[in-house]
Amino acid sequence: MKQFPTDMKSAFPYAVESIGLLSDKLVVVVGDIGHSALQGFANEYPNRYYNLGILEPTLVSVCAGLSKEGYIPLGHTIAPFIAERSLEQIKLDFCYHSLPGNLITVGSAFDYSTLGCTHHCYTDLALLSSYPNTEACYPSSPNELVSLLAQRYDSTKLTYYRMSRASHGVNFAEVSFGKNILVKAGEDITLLASGPQLKTALELSSLLESQGLTADVLYCHTYKPFDVASLTESVAKTGRLFVIEEHIYSGGLSSTALLAAVKAVPSLRFDCHCIPDLFIRKYGKYSEICEGLGFSSTSLYSKVVSLIR
């Protein structure tokens, strides 16, 4: 087995090869990407690796067929080509028949920042979570991806993994599917973050501390099922919730968290920072798109302070 990965690029093949050792039922189906990264799995298990080419709806249907025959499919390609282009196949071939399987995408939100609208995907978690018999997660560090895939590859549901190319940089000792992680404890506000934006939330909490304010920093890697208990425990203490996520508001973490939190604390003070209800039309580096959309601690600071005061 290879050395444990330190970046997201090497985490994916490591996770897939690890599961390949655990189950001879695992079949990997790719949409003409990841050949080099998955060469180790392809060489070791040539009868369990297939490249279908750029045929994403067919990829989803083939994975559903493999599942129907008792195999554990793992379909992989770029996020919008599965979550948006192949949505009907997900709905009818997988969900309608309550079939289990795994869909792992790359290029979450605007990871492919220079390739424009065809390669952006910031609706995926809402789309996949809206169907019965699905679960969805957003691993954004190597140990999360390896751990979550090991925990759910043989789930009884269709599991969607939104794999981020960027990482938040925190190396969690323990990750449990469906359980948020309290990264930092505070009293004045709950900062709930997903994906690489955990880094922004931690920087924001440091800025607040410089002004004598403290925050619970709660990290969500599993969108469905959402961990209501940890959120309600936190907002019952702070009375304020601010969510940061690289996804549209509708059907995302913000709307899910608001619904759960306001039931626990009717007087809750709430705000969020999501991708606006607009197409991203600018090109540039991932960091430049983040900055342009206000995903930075300095951009969000005054918004959070006004929510506290």
PDB file of C-alpha atoms in Angstrom:
ATOM      1  CA  MET A   1       0.000   0.000   0.000  1.00  0.00           C
ATOM      2  CA  LYS A   2       1.231   3.505  -0.774  1.00  0.00           C
ATOM      3  CA  GLN A   3       2.196   6.033   1.863  1.00  0.00           C
ATOM      4  CA  PHE A   4      -0.828   7.854   3.349  1.00  0.00           C
ATOM      5  CA  PRO A   5      -1.664  10.826   1.087  1.00  0.00           C
ATOM      6  CA  THR A   6      -0.979  14.406   2.041  1.00  0.00           C
ATOM      7  CA  ASP A   7      -3.024  16.094  -0.708  1.00  0.00           C
ATOM      8  CA  MET A   8      -6.428  15.596  -2.350  1.00  0.00           C
ATOM      9  CA  LYS A   9      -4.942  14.554  -5.703  1.00  0.00           C
ATOM     10  CA  SER A  10      -3.219  11.518  -4.224  1.00  0.00           C
ATOM     11  CA  ALA A  11      -5.986  10.811  -1.671  1.00  0.00           C
ATOM     12  CA  PHE A  12      -8.456   9.587  -4.307  1.00  0.00           C
ATOM     13  CA  PRO A  13      -6.372   6.714  -5.795  1.00  0.00           C
ATOM     14  CA  TYR A  14      -5.201   5.789  -2.299  1.00  0.00           C
ATOM     15  CA  ALA A  15      -8.813   5.551  -1.074  1.00  0.00           C
ATOM     16  CA  VAL A  16      -9.931   3.533  -4.119  1.00  0.00           C
ATOM     17  CA  GLU A  17      -7.014   1.085  -3.874  1.00  0.00           C
ATOM     18  CA  SER A  18      -7.684   0.648  -0.155  1.00  0.00           C
ATOM     19  CA  ILE A  19     -11.320  -0.297  -0.817  1.00  0.00           C
ATOM     20  CA  GLY A  20     -10.235  -2.549  -3.673  1.00  0.00           C
ATOM     21  CA  LEU A  21      -8.351  -4.629  -1.123  1.00  0.00           C
ATOM     22  CA  LEU A  22     -11.403  -4.856   1.142  1.00  0.00           C
ATOM     23  CA  SER A  23     -13.954  -6.019  -1.402  1.00  0.00           C
ATOM     24  CA  ASP A  24     -13.674  -7.954  -4.668  1.00  0.00           C
ATOM     25  CA  LYS A  25     -17.140  -6.608  -5.501  1.00  0.00           C
ATOM     26  CA  LEU A  26     -15.899  -3.054  -6.041  1.00  0.00           C
ATOM     27  CA  VAL A  27     -15.959  -2.014  -9.720  1.00  0.00           C
ATOM     28  CA  VAL A  28     -14.549   1.353 -10.790  1.00  0.00           C
ATOM     29  CA  VAL A  29     -16.124   3.077 -13.816  1.00  0.00           C
ATOM     30  CA  VAL A  30     -14.629   6.362 -15.047  1.00  0.00           C
ATOM     31  CA  GLY A  31     -15.663   8.914 -17.640  1.00  0.00           C
ATOM     32  CA  ASP A  32     -12.314   9.326 -19.394  1.00  0.00           C
ATOM     33  CA  ILE A  33     -10.567  11.023 -16.492  1.00  0.00           C
ATOM     34  CA  GLY A  34      -8.239   9.851 -13.724  1.00  0.00           C
ATOM     35  CA  HIS A  35      -6.348   7.267 -15.851  1.00  0.00           C
ATOM     36  CA  SER A  36      -2.947   8.117 -14.474  1.00  0.00           C
ATOM     37  CA  ALA A  37      -4.129   8.424 -10.871  1.00  0.00           C
ATOM     38  CA  LEU A  38      -6.069   5.139 -10.978  1.00  0.00           C
ATOM     39  CA  GLN A  39      -3.468   3.143 -12.913  1.00  0.00           C
ATOM     40  CA  GLY A  40      -2.484   1.250  -9.773  1.00  0.00           C
ATOM     41  CA  PHE A  41      -6.056  -0.009  -9.275  1.00  0.00           C
ATOM     42  CA  ALA A  42      -6.446  -0.740 -13.000  1.00  0.00           C
ATOM     43  CA  ASN A  43      -3.234  -2.799 -13.072  1.00  0.00           C
ATOM     44  CA  GLU A  44      -4.099  -4.701  -9.896  1.00  0.00           C
ATOM     45  CA  TYR A  45      -7.745  -5.380 -10.811  1.00  0.00           C
ATOM     46  CA  PRO A  46      -8.053  -5.198 -14.628  1.00  0.00           C
ATOM     47  CA  ASN A  47     -11.453  -6.893 -14.563  1.00  0.00           C
ATOM     48  CA  ARG A  48     -12.806  -4.295 -12.164  1.00  0.00           C
ATOM     49  CA  TYR A  49     -11.813  -1.083 -13.948  1.00  0.00           C
ATOM     50  CA  TYR A  50     -13.613   0.386 -16.984  1.00  0.00           C
ATOM     51  CA  ASN A  51     -13.227   3.645 -18.875  1.00  0.00           C
ATOM     52  CA  LEU A  52     -16.469   4.335 -20.715  1.00  0.00           C
ATOM     53  CA  GLY A  53     -15.269   7.533 -22.350  1.00  0.00           C
ATOM     54  CA  ILE A  54     -17.221  10.780 -22.300  1.00  0.00           C
ATOM     55  CA  LEU A  55     -20.605   9.096 -21.804  1.00  0.00           C
ATOM     56  CA  GLU A  56     -21.629  10.248 -18.362  1.00  0.00           C
ATOM     57  CA  PRO A  57     -25.355   9.325 -18.428  1.00  0.00           C
ATOM     58  CA  THR A  58     -24.313   5.866 -19.681  1.00  0.00           C
ATOM     59  CA  LEU A  59     -21.715   5.704 -16.893  1.00  0.00           C
ATOM     60  CA  VAL A  60     -24.449   6.211 -14.304  1.00  0.00           C
ATOM     61  CA  SER A  61     -26.704   3.601 -15.964  1.00  0.00           C
ATOM     62  CA  VAL A  62     -23.845   1.064 -16.138  1.00  0.00           C
ATOM     63  CA  CYS A  63     -23.117   1.657 -12.440  1.00  0.00           C
ATOM     64  CA  ALA A  64     -26.795   1.078 -11.638  1.00  0.00           C
ATOM     65  CA  GLY A  65     -26.720  -2.158 -13.637  1.00  0.00           C
ATOM     66  CA  LEU A  66     -23.617  -3.349 -11.764  1.00  0.00           C
ATOM     67  CA  SER A  67     -25.372  -2.561  -8.497  1.00  0.00           C
ATOM     68  CA  LYS A  68     -28.438  -4.524  -9.616  1.00  0.00           C
ATOM     69  CA  GLU A  69     -26.152  -7.544 -10.185  1.00  0.00           C
ATOM     70  CA  GLY A  70     -24.678  -7.331  -6.686  1.00  0.00           C
ATOM     71  CA  TYR A  71     -21.463  -5.422  -7.408  1.00  0.00           C
ATOM     72  CA  ILE A  72     -20.393  -2.226  -5.632  1.00  0.00           C
ATOM     73  CA  PRO A  73     -20.020   0.426  -8.348  1.00  0.00           C
ATOM     74  CA  LEU A  74     -17.853   3.493  -7.987  1.00  0.00           C
ATOM     75  CA  GLY A  75     -18.491   5.984 -10.783  1.00  0.00           C
ATOM     76  CA  HIS A  76     -16.090   8.876 -11.209  1.00  0.00           C
ATOM     77  CA  THR A  77     -15.927  11.938 -13.401  1.00  0.00           C
ATOM     78  CA  ILE A  78     -16.268  15.741 -13.285  1.00  0.00           C
ATOM     79  CA  ALA A  79     -19.064  17.051 -11.030  1.00  0.00           C
ATOM     80  CA  PRO A  80     -21.508  18.745 -13.482  1.00  0.00           C
ATOM     81  CA  PHE A  81     -21.304  15.801 -15.888  1.00  0.00           C
ATOM     82  CA  ILE A  82     -22.715  13.486 -13.221  1.00  0.00           C
ATOM     83  CA  ALA A  83     -24.834  15.735 -11.006  1.00  0.00           C
ATOM     84  CA  GLU A  84     -26.453  17.830 -13.743  1.00  0.00           C
ATOM     85  CA  ARG A  85     -26.048  16.097 -17.120  1.00  0.00           C
ATOM     86  CA  SER A  86     -26.894  12.633 -15.766  1.00  0.00           C
ATOM     87  CA  LEU A  87     -29.569  13.568 -13.254  1.00  0.00           C
ATOM     88  CA  GLU A  88     -32.350  11.604 -14.968  1.00  0.00           C
ATOM     89  CA  GLN A  89     -30.243   8.420 -14.877  1.00  0.00           C
ATOM     90  CA  ILE A  90     -29.566   8.993 -11.173  1.00  0.00           C
ATOM     91  CA  LYS A  91     -33.271   9.533 -10.529  1.00  0.00           C
ATOM     92  CA  LEU A  92     -34.640   6.604 -12.552  1.00  0.00           C
ATOM     93  CA  ASP A  93     -31.841   4.014 -12.657  1.00  0.00           C
ATOM     94  CA  PHE A  94     -30.579   4.385  -9.082  1.00  0.00           C
ATOM     95  CA  CYS A  95     -33.103   6.136  -6.848  1.00  0.00           C
ATOM     96  CA  TYR A  96     -36.371   4.775  -8.278  1.00  0.00           C
ATOM     97  CA  HIS A  97     -35.046   1.238  -7.814  1.00  0.00           C
ATOM     98  CA  SER A  98     -33.449   2.035  -4.414  1.00  0.00           C
ATOM     99  CA  LEU A  99     -30.068   0.776  -5.634  1.00  0.00           C
ATOM    100  CA  PRO A 100     -26.853   1.441  -3.672  1.00  0.00           C
ATOM    101  CA  GLY A 101     -23.613   2.684  -5.187  1.00  0.00           C
ATOM    102  CA  ASN A 102     -20.982   5.410  -5.123  1.00  0.00           C
ATOM    103  CA  LEU A 103     -20.560   8.490  -7.307  1.00  0.00           C
ATOM    104  CA  ILE A 104     -17.350  10.418  -6.685  1.00  0.00           C
ATOM    105  CA  THR A 105     -16.907  13.706  -8.491  1.00  0.00           C
ATOM    106  CA  VAL A 106     -14.021  16.081  -8.894  1.00  0.00           C
ATOM    107  CA  GLY A 107     -14.290  19.806  -9.550  1.00  0.00           C
ATOM    108  CA  SER A 108     -16.685  20.945  -6.850  1.00  0.00           C
ATOM    109  CA  ALA A 109     -18.316  24.374  -7.162  1.00  0.00           C
ATOM    110  CA  PHE A 110     -15.749  26.410  -9.143  1.00  0.00           C
ATOM    111  CA  ASP A 111     -12.627  24.251  -8.622  1.00  0.00           C
ATOM    112  CA  TYR A 112     -12.214  24.338 -12.419  1.00  0.00           C
ATOM    113  CA  SER A 113     -12.118  28.099 -12.183  1.00  0.00           C
ATOM    114  CA  THR A 114     -10.607  28.650 -15.626  1.00  0.00           C
ATOM    115  CA  LEU A 115     -12.977  26.409 -17.611  1.00  0.00           C
ATOM    116  CA  GLY A 116     -16.205  28.326 -17.220  1.00  0.00           C
ATOM    117  CA  CYS A 117     -19.846  27.374 -16.740  1.00  0.00           C
ATOM    118  CA  THR A 118     -19.628  23.895 -18.321  1.00  0.00           C
ATOM    119  CA  HIS A 119     -17.190  22.789 -15.603  1.00  0.00           C
ATOM    120  CA  HIS A 120     -18.639  24.700 -12.646  1.00  0.00           C
ATOM    121  CA  CYS A 121     -21.075  22.922 -10.350  1.00  0.00           C
ATOM    122  CA  TYR A 122     -22.628  24.594  -7.319  1.00  0.00           C
ATOM    123  CA  THR A 123     -26.038  22.920  -7.301  1.00  0.00           C
ATOM    124  CA  ASP A 124     -24.902  19.290  -6.959  1.00  0.00           C
ATOM    125  CA  LEU A 125     -25.487  18.705  -3.248  1.00  0.00           C
ATOM    126  CA  ALA A 126     -29.030  20.095  -3.497  1.00  0.00           C
ATOM    127  CA  LEU A 127     -29.824  17.979  -6.569  1.00  0.00           C
ATOM    128  CA  LEU A 128     -28.463  14.707  -5.192  1.00  0.00           C
ATOM    129  CA  SER A 129     -29.892  15.226  -1.719  1.00  0.00           C
ATOM    130  CA  SER A 130     -33.381  15.850  -3.067  1.00  0.00           C
ATOM    131  CA  TYR A 131     -33.948  12.218  -4.109  1.00  0.00           C
ATOM    132  CA  PRO A 132     -34.907   9.344  -1.788  1.00  0.00           C
ATOM    133  CA  ASN A 133     -32.315   6.707  -0.901  1.00  0.00           C
ATOM    134  CA  THR A 134     -29.370   9.066  -1.305  1.00  0.00           C
ATOM    135  CA  GLU A 135     -26.697  10.412   1.013  1.00  0.00           C
ATOM    136  CA  ALA A 136     -24.141  13.122   0.273  1.00  0.00           C
ATOM    137  CA  CYS A 137     -20.795  14.212   1.669  1.00  0.00           C
ATOM    138  CA  TYR A 138     -18.114  16.787   0.898  1.00  0.00           C
ATOM    139  CA  PRO A 139     -14.666  15.533   1.991  1.00  0.00           C
ATOM    140  CA  SER A 140     -12.032  18.259   1.803  1.00  0.00           C
ATOM    141  CA  SER A 141      -8.936  16.703   3.327  1.00  0.00           C
ATOM    142  CA  PRO A 142      -7.158  13.437   2.477  1.00  0.00           C
ATOM    143  CA  ASN A 143      -8.039  11.617   5.682  1.00  0.00           C
ATOM    144  CA  GLU A 144     -11.712  12.584   5.306  1.00  0.00           C
ATOM    145  CA  LEU A 145     -11.944  11.140   1.812  1.00  0.00           C
ATOM    146  CA  VAL A 146     -10.181   7.911   2.780  1.00  0.00           C
ATOM    147  CA  SER A 147     -12.211   7.540   5.973  1.00  0.00           C
ATOM    148  CA  LEU A 148     -15.657   8.431   4.553  1.00  0.00           C
ATOM    149  CA  LEU A 149     -15.249   6.149   1.537  1.00  0.00           C
ATOM    150  CA  ALA A 150     -14.158   3.281   3.788  1.00  0.00           C
ATOM    151  CA  GLN A 151     -17.209   3.834   5.989  1.00  0.00           C
ATOM    152  CA  ARG A 152     -19.831   4.142   3.196  1.00  0.00           C
ATOM    153  CA  TYR A 153     -18.660   2.309   0.049  1.00  0.00           C
ATOM    154  CA  ASP A 154     -21.000  -0.591   0.842  1.00  0.00           C
ATOM    155  CA  SER A 155     -23.875   1.565   2.110  1.00  0.00           C
ATOM    156  CA  THR A 156     -27.434   0.536   1.261  1.00  0.00           C
ATOM    157  CA  LYS A 157     -27.940   3.944  -0.356  1.00  0.00           C
ATOM    158  CA  LEU A 158     -26.499   5.844  -3.322  1.00  0.00           C
ATOM    159  CA  THR A 159     -23.662   7.879  -1.816  1.00  0.00           C
ATOM    160  CA  TYR A 160     -22.493  11.053  -3.535  1.00  0.00           C
ATOM    161  CA  TYR A 161     -18.998  12.332  -2.745  1.00  0.00           C
ATOM    162  CA  ARG A 162     -18.266  15.926  -3.724  1.00  0.00           C
ATOM    163  CA  MET A 163     -14.474  15.726  -3.802  1.00  0.00           C
ATOM    164  CA  SER A 164     -12.782  19.091  -3.563  1.00  0.00           C
ATOM    165  CA  ARG A 165      -9.448  19.800  -5.237  1.00  0.00           C
ATOM    166  CA  ALA A 166      -8.683  22.340  -2.509  1.00  0.00           C
ATOM    167  CA  SER A 167      -8.289  21.373   1.132  1.00  0.00           C
ATOM    168  CA  HIS A 168      -9.023  23.230   4.352  1.00  0.00           C
ATOM    169  CA  GLY A 169      -5.670  22.009   5.717  1.00  0.00           C
ATOM    170  CA  VAL A 170      -6.911  20.456   8.968  1.00  0.00           C
ATOM    171  CA  ASN A 171      -5.864  16.860   9.634  1.00  0.00           C
ATOM    172  CA  PHE A 172      -8.690  15.344  11.695  1.00  0.00           C
ATOM    173  CA  ALA A 173      -7.779  12.355  13.835  1.00  0.00           C
ATOM    174  CA  GLU A 174     -11.307  10.970  13.583  1.00  0.00           C
ATOM    175  CA  VAL A 175     -14.048  11.428  10.999  1.00  0.00           C
ATOM    176  CA  SER A 176     -17.480   9.793  11.294  1.00  0.00           C
ATOM    177  CA  PHE A 177     -20.013   9.855   8.469  1.00  0.00           C
ATOM    178  CA  GLY A 178     -23.030  11.965   9.443  1.00  0.00           C
ATOM    179  CA  LYS A 179     -21.300  13.681  12.361  1.00  0.00           C
ATOM    180  CA  ASN A 180     -20.165  17.298  12.355  1.00  0.00           C
ATOM    181  CA  ILE A 181     -16.811  18.100  13.959  1.00  0.00           C
ATOM    182  CA  LEU A 182     -16.422  20.809  16.599  1.00  0.00           C
ATOM    183  CA  VAL A 183     -13.081  22.257  15.552  1.00  0.00           C
ATOM    184  CA  LYS A 184     -12.994  25.114  18.025  1.00  0.00           C
ATOM    185  CA  ALA A 185     -15.200  26.040  21.001  1.00  0.00           C
ATOM    186  CA  GLY A 186     -16.581  29.525  21.724  1.00  0.00           C
ATOM    187  CA  GLU A 187     -19.542  31.391  23.212  1.00  0.00           C
ATOM    188  CA  ASP A 188     -20.678  34.291  21.008  1.00  0.00           C
ATOM    189  CA  ILE A 189     -21.602  32.709  17.660  1.00  0.00           C
ATOM    190  CA  THR A 190     -21.641  29.399  15.784  1.00  0.00           C
ATOM    191  CA  LEU A 191     -19.636  29.417  12.558  1.00  0.00           C
ATOM    192  CA  LEU A 192     -20.726  26.420  10.472  1.00  0.00           C
ATOM    193  CA  ALA A 193     -18.531  25.706   7.443  1.00  0.00           C
ATOM    194  CA  SER A 194     -18.158  23.030   4.783  1.00  0.00           C
ATOM    195  CA  GLY A 195     -15.403  22.171   2.319  1.00  0.00           C
ATOM    196  CA  PRO A 196     -12.291  24.308   1.999  1.00  0.00           C
ATOM    197  CA  GLN A 197     -14.193  27.194   3.626  1.00  0.00           C
ATOM    198  CA  LEU A 198     -13.389  25.720   7.033  1.00  0.00           C
ATOM    199  CA  LYS A 199     -10.107  27.556   6.591  1.00  0.00           C
ATOM    200  CA  THR A 200     -12.016  30.842   6.208  1.00  0.00           C
ATOM    201  CA  ALA A 201     -14.104  30.079   9.308  1.00  0.00           C
ATOM    202  CA  LEU A 202     -10.984  29.432  11.402  1.00  0.00           C
ATOM    203  CA  GLU A 203      -9.350  32.653  10.189  1.00  0.00           C
ATOM    204  CA  LEU A 204     -12.585  34.486  10.987  1.00  0.00           C
ATOM    205  CA  SER A 205     -12.650  33.075  14.518  1.00  0.00           C
ATOM    206  CA  SER A 206      -9.092  34.342  15.059  1.00  0.00           C
ATOM    207  CA  LEU A 207     -10.147  37.820  13.924  1.00  0.00           C
ATOM    208  CA  LEU A 208     -13.087  37.708  16.351  1.00  0.00           C
ATOM    209  CA  GLU A 209     -10.770  36.658  19.189  1.00  0.00           C
ATOM    210  CA  SER A 210      -8.640  39.733  18.564  1.00  0.00           C
ATOM    211  CA  GLN A 211     -11.761  41.748  19.465  1.00  0.00           C
ATOM    212  CA  GLY A 212     -12.626  39.683  22.546  1.00  0.00           C
ATOM    213  CA  LEU A 213     -15.291  37.551  20.816  1.00  0.00           C
ATOM    214  CA  THR A 214     -15.270  33.758  20.535  1.00  0.00           C
ATOM    215  CA  ALA A 215     -16.950  31.317  18.146  1.00  0.00           C
ATOM    216  CA  ASP A 216     -17.916  27.680  18.011  1.00  0.00           C
ATOM    217  CA  VAL A 217     -16.400  26.533  14.701  1.00  0.00           C
ATOM    218  CA  LEU A 218     -18.401  23.567  13.495  1.00  0.00           C
ATOM    219  CA  TYR A 219     -17.339  21.650  10.397  1.00  0.00           C
ATOM    220  CA  CYS A 220     -19.851  19.763   8.236  1.00  0.00           C
ATOM    221  CA  HIS A 221     -18.508  17.073   5.854  1.00  0.00           C
ATOM    222  CA  THR A 222     -21.819  15.179   5.542  1.00  0.00           C
ATOM    223  CA  TYR A 223     -24.763  17.052   4.009  1.00  0.00           C
ATOM    224  CA  LYS A 224     -27.208  14.123   4.072  1.00  0.00           C
ATOM    225  CA  PRO A 225     -27.923  12.856   6.668  1.00  0.00           C
ATOM    226  CA  PHE A 226     -27.265  16.183   8.370  1.00  0.00           C
ATOM    227  CA  ASP A 227     -26.088  16.150  11.990  1.00  0.00           C
ATOM    228  CA  VAL A 228     -28.866  18.146  13.653  1.00  0.00           C
ATOM    229  CA  ALA A 229     -27.789  17.304  17.220  1.00  0.00           C
ATOM    230  CA  SER A 230     -24.359  18.975  17.170  1.00  0.00           C
ATOM    231  CA  LEU A 231     -25.754  22.111  15.509  1.00  0.00           C
ATOM    232  CA  THR A 232     -28.679  22.534  17.913  1.00  0.00           C
ATOM    233  CA  GLU A 233     -26.364  21.996  20.893  1.00  0.00           C
ATOM    234  CA  SER A 234     -24.112  24.770  19.614  1.00  0.00           C
ATOM    235  CA  VAL A 235     -26.811  27.335  18.721  1.00  0.00           C
ATOM    236  CA  ALA A 236     -28.599  26.706  22.030  1.00  0.00           C
ATOM    237  CA  LYS A 237     -25.408  28.064  23.602  1.00  0.00           C
ATOM    238  CA  THR A 238     -24.566  30.907  21.195  1.00  0.00           C
ATOM    239  CA  GLY A 239     -28.011  31.933  19.851  1.00  0.00           C
ATOM    240  CA  ARG A 240     -26.368  32.985  16.568  1.00  0.00           C
ATOM    241  CA  LEU A 241     -25.484  31.050  13.413  1.00  0.00           C
ATOM    242  CA  PHE A 242     -23.372  32.024  10.413  1.00  0.00           C
ATOM    243  CA  VAL A 243     -22.860  29.485   7.593  1.00  0.00           C
ATOM    244  CA  ILE A 244     -20.086  29.562   4.966  1.00  0.00           C
ATOM    245  CA  GLU A 245     -20.308  27.230   1.963  1.00  0.00           C
ATOM    246  CA  GLU A 246     -19.332  26.987  -1.715  1.00  0.00           C
ATOM    247  CA  HIS A 247     -22.849  26.111  -2.900  1.00  0.00           C
ATOM    248  CA  ILE A 248     -26.052  27.961  -3.728  1.00  0.00           C
ATOM    249  CA  TYR A 249     -28.325  28.736  -0.776  1.00  0.00           C
ATOM    250  CA  SER A 250     -31.311  26.671  -1.936  1.00  0.00           C
ATOM    251  CA  GLY A 251     -30.963  23.079  -0.829  1.00  0.00           C
ATOM    252  CA  GLY A 252     -27.502  23.626   0.549  1.00  0.00           C
ATOM    253  CA  LEU A 253     -26.037  23.550   4.021  1.00  0.00           C
ATOM    254  CA  SER A 254     -27.321  27.037   4.863  1.00  0.00           C
ATOM    255  CA  SER A 255     -30.986  26.289   4.261  1.00  0.00           C
ATOM    256  CA  THR A 256     -30.737  22.872   5.939  1.00  0.00           C
ATOM    257  CA  ALA A 257     -28.973  24.311   8.989  1.00  0.00           C
ATOM    258  CA  LEU A 258     -31.374  27.252   9.312  1.00  0.00           C
ATOM    259  CA  LEU A 259     -34.395  24.947   9.338  1.00  0.00           C
ATOM    260  CA  ALA A 260     -32.836  22.732  12.011  1.00  0.00           C
ATOM    261  CA  ALA A 261     -31.456  25.546  14.170  1.00  0.00           C
ATOM    262  CA  VAL A 262     -34.548  27.747  14.254  1.00  0.00           C
ATOM    263  CA  LYS A 263     -36.609  24.824  15.535  1.00  0.00           C
ATOM    264  CA  ALA A 264     -34.237  24.583  18.491  1.00  0.00           C
ATOM    265  CA  VAL A 265     -33.809  28.327  19.008  1.00  0.00           C
ATOM    266  CA  PRO A 266     -36.821  30.317  17.642  1.00  0.00           C
ATOM    267  CA  SER A 267     -35.061  33.606  18.480  1.00  0.00           C
ATOM    268  CA  LEU A 268     -31.986  32.550  16.450  1.00  0.00           C
ATOM    269  CA  ARG A 269     -30.014  35.272  14.701  1.00  0.00           C
ATOM    270  CA  PHE A 270     -28.911  33.878  11.327  1.00  0.00           C
ATOM    271  CA  ASP A 271     -26.896  34.851   8.283  1.00  0.00           C
ATOM    272  CA  CYS A 272     -24.852  33.013   5.686  1.00  0.00           C
ATOM    273  CA  HIS A 273     -22.418  33.427   2.844  1.00  0.00           C
ATOM    274  CA  CYS A 274     -23.069  31.217  -0.198  1.00  0.00           C
ATOM    275  CA  ILE A 275     -22.561  31.442  -3.938  1.00  0.00           C
ATOM    276  CA  PRO A 276     -25.030  34.099  -5.154  1.00  0.00           C
ATOM    277  CA  ASP A 277     -28.014  33.284  -7.356  1.00  0.00           C
ATOM    278  CA  LEU A 278     -25.969  34.090 -10.443  1.00  0.00           C
ATOM    279  CA  PHE A 279     -23.689  32.297 -12.894  1.00  0.00           C
ATOM    280  CA  ILE A 280     -19.978  32.819 -12.265  1.00  0.00           C
ATOM    281  CA  ARG A 281     -18.794  34.414 -15.502  1.00  0.00           C
ATOM    282  CA  LYS A 282     -15.303  35.526 -14.495  1.00  0.00           C
ATOM    283  CA  TYR A 283     -12.174  33.450 -15.135  1.00  0.00           C
ATOM    284  CA  GLY A 284      -9.131  33.166 -12.907  1.00  0.00           C
ATOM    285  CA  LYS A 285      -7.447  31.084 -10.246  1.00  0.00           C
ATOM    286  CA  TYR A 286      -9.574  29.347  -7.601  1.00  0.00           C
ATOM    287  CA  SER A 287      -8.276  31.808  -4.998  1.00  0.00           C
ATOM    288  CA  GLU A 288      -9.206  34.751  -7.224  1.00  0.00           C
ATOM    289  CA  ILE A 289     -12.777  33.473  -7.690  1.00  0.00           C
ATOM    290  CA  CYS A 290     -13.054  32.976  -3.900  1.00  0.00           C
ATOM    291  CA  GLU A 291     -11.857  36.509  -3.295  1.00  0.00           C
ATOM    292  CA  GLY A 292     -14.234  37.920  -5.928  1.00  0.00           C
ATOM    293  CA  LEU A 293     -17.195  36.165  -4.314  1.00  0.00           C
ATOM    294  CA  GLY A 294     -16.300  37.408  -0.832  1.00  0.00           C
ATOM    295  CA  PHE A 295     -15.068  34.077   0.555  1.00  0.00           C
ATOM    296  CA  SER A 296     -12.430  35.547   2.878  1.00  0.00           C
ATOM    297  CA  SER A 297     -12.280  36.271   6.576  1.00  0.00           C
ATOM    298  CA  THR A 298     -11.776  39.994   6.046  1.00  0.00           C
ATOM    299  CA  SER A 299     -14.787  40.239   3.717  1.00  0.00           C
ATOM    300  CA  LEU A 300     -17.039  38.402   6.165  1.00  0.00           C
ATOM    301  CA  TYR A 301     -15.805  39.954   9.401  1.00  0.00           C
ATOM    302  CA  SER A 302     -18.152  42.955   9.631  1.00  0.00           C
ATOM    303  CA  LYS A 303     -21.137  40.791   8.615  1.00  0.00           C
ATOM    304  CA  VAL A 304     -20.429  38.372  11.471  1.00  0.00           C
ATOM    305  CA  VAL A 305     -19.756  41.083  14.040  1.00  0.00           C
ATOM    306  CA  SER A 306     -23.048  42.807  13.204  1.00  0.00           C
ATOM    307  CA  LEU A 307     -24.832  39.490  13.754  1.00  0.00           C
ATOM    308  CA  ILE A 308     -23.248  39.190  17.208  1.00  0.00           C
ATOM    309  CA  ARG A 309     -23.962  42.771  18.255  1.00  0.00           C
TER     310      ARG A 309
END
